Amino acid sequence: TVAQLAADMGRSSAVLGSDFTTSSAGPSDVTGWSLTLADPGTYLITIAAFVSSSNSSTGVSLSVTISGSPTLRSLDRNLYTAGTTKINDVVNTDDAGTVPTTMSGLNVPRPCMFVGMVKTSGSSATIQMRIARGGSSNNVSALAGSAIIAQKIA
């Protein structure tokens, strides 16, 4: 099967099955959107997501936590807050990254991309996606179809 072929090639993924919405100012786990990386391994990670805000005075931030004991982790995050306006962060600790206080457009999907590497050592590691709002208290969402893709490279 295609799934078995992907597994044999060291590729795994997790896709968000339905929109996840919160008004929390602190990072909240996105239910059903995590991926476990087997140990030992070095993985190329790609996270492709769409986020939205119910109010332009409320920003959206996607972040990651990684449980287990990864010895190395570094992700480059690009979060678009308007058509071509973006925030670029290097994410190498849990829940790192700028939390914007505004997001252009009411319920307009905006892309958020992470690319980087994670190296496990001694135990598996689980990437858990998290979301938070910035600015005024309104709903923010991670949209269905957003994905974490891991390719084992060593």
XYZ file of C-alpha atoms in Angstrom:
154
model
C 0.000 0.000 0.000
C 0.991 3.625 -0.288
C 1.087 3.973 3.506
C 3.408 0.985 3.836
C 5.676 2.279 1.075
C 5.909 5.663 2.831
C 6.733 3.939 6.144
C 9.389 1.785 4.445
C 10.959 4.970 3.072
C 11.044 6.561 6.542
C 8.203 9.018 5.964
C 5.426 9.642 8.458
C 2.773 12.306 8.771
C -0.126 13.580 10.839
C -2.963 15.585 9.312
C -5.405 17.698 11.310
C -8.817 16.139 10.613
C -11.016 19.066 11.614
C -10.634 22.734 12.515
C -9.403 23.392 16.064
C -10.580 26.644 17.660
C -9.619 28.338 20.928
C -9.541 31.785 22.524
C -6.658 30.920 24.862
C -3.841 33.456 25.159
C -1.482 30.701 26.326
C -0.402 27.898 23.978
C -3.041 25.131 23.794
C -2.486 21.636 22.413
C -4.225 21.201 19.066
C -6.211 18.039 19.760
C -5.443 15.255 17.286
C -2.410 16.927 15.731
C 0.828 15.309 16.885
C 3.448 12.985 15.443
C 5.840 10.582 17.201
C 9.382 10.154 15.870
C 11.068 6.828 16.566
C 14.471 6.635 18.212
C 17.178 6.681 17.017
C 16.811 9.044 14.129
C 17.419 12.377 12.505
C 14.330 13.776 10.807
C 13.638 16.489 8.276
C 10.402 18.130 9.475
C 7.916 20.086 7.394
C 4.797 21.555 8.961
C 2.313 23.134 6.564
C -0.697 24.820 8.132
C -3.446 27.348 7.645
C -4.617 29.479 10.564
C -7.323 32.101 10.909
C -8.671 34.650 13.370
C -12.261 35.688 13.988
C -11.168 39.320 14.414
C -8.419 41.408 12.814
C -7.379 42.692 16.272
C -6.491 39.126 17.314
C -3.302 37.481 16.080
C -2.630 33.741 15.740
C 0.532 31.865 16.687
C 1.305 28.224 15.957
C 4.062 26.628 18.005
C 5.416 23.186 18.798
C 6.387 21.265 21.893
C 8.554 18.179 21.586
C 8.372 15.599 24.351
C 11.001 12.927 24.911
C 14.648 13.887 24.747
C 15.556 15.237 21.334
C 19.251 16.142 21.341
C 18.857 18.595 18.496
C 15.904 20.569 17.235
C 15.692 23.628 15.092
C 12.754 24.777 13.010
C 12.383 27.876 10.861
C 8.812 29.266 11.114
C 7.174 31.623 8.628
C 3.789 32.899 9.810
C 1.840 35.139 7.436
C -0.257 37.815 9.175
C -1.425 39.457 5.933
C -1.113 38.759 2.212
C 2.679 39.134 1.998
C 3.498 40.221 5.557
C 5.202 37.506 7.573
C 6.979 36.816 10.820
C 10.088 34.627 10.585
C 11.315 32.898 13.772
C 13.902 30.235 14.536
C 12.192 27.808 16.902
C 14.509 25.646 19.026
C 12.600 25.521 22.339
C 9.024 24.610 23.244
C 6.401 27.215 22.340
C 8.979 29.621 20.926
C 8.070 32.261 18.386
C 6.483 35.674 18.150
C 2.766 35.905 18.976
C 1.279 38.581 16.699
C -1.455 40.859 18.045
C -3.255 41.336 14.728
C -4.200 39.225 11.708
C -5.404 40.769 8.465
C -8.923 39.771 7.448
C -11.823 38.214 9.302
C -11.581 34.376 9.112
C -9.118 34.585 6.206
C -6.853 31.503 6.044
C -3.206 32.491 6.439
C -0.305 30.074 5.837
C 2.170 29.052 8.505
C 5.177 26.918 7.553
C 7.870 25.264 9.660
C 10.928 23.560 8.131
C 13.782 22.073 10.115
C 15.311 19.066 11.792
C 14.834 17.014 14.942
C 17.277 14.382 16.220
C 16.096 11.841 18.786
C 18.443 10.317 21.341
C 17.579 7.645 23.865
C 13.809 7.800 23.423
C 11.182 8.612 20.853
C 10.044 12.229 20.568
C 6.537 13.515 19.951
C 5.871 16.763 18.103
C 2.680 18.355 19.464
C 1.242 21.354 17.637
C -0.029 24.233 19.778
C -1.950 27.421 19.068
C -2.355 30.718 20.936
C -3.951 34.090 20.348
C -2.410 37.512 20.707
C -4.199 40.841 21.047
C -7.873 41.016 21.938
C -9.799 37.987 23.214
C -11.384 36.331 20.164
C -11.261 32.889 18.569
C -8.299 31.635 16.555
C -8.199 28.410 14.553
C -5.836 25.864 13.058
C -7.599 24.616 9.943
C -8.320 21.043 8.867
C -5.833 19.623 6.373
C -2.819 21.171 8.112
C -0.023 18.602 8.314
C 3.202 17.541 10.023
C 5.497 15.553 7.706
C 8.645 13.811 8.938
C 11.254 12.218 6.714
C 13.887 10.094 8.458
C 17.257 11.002 6.949
C 19.638 9.191 9.321
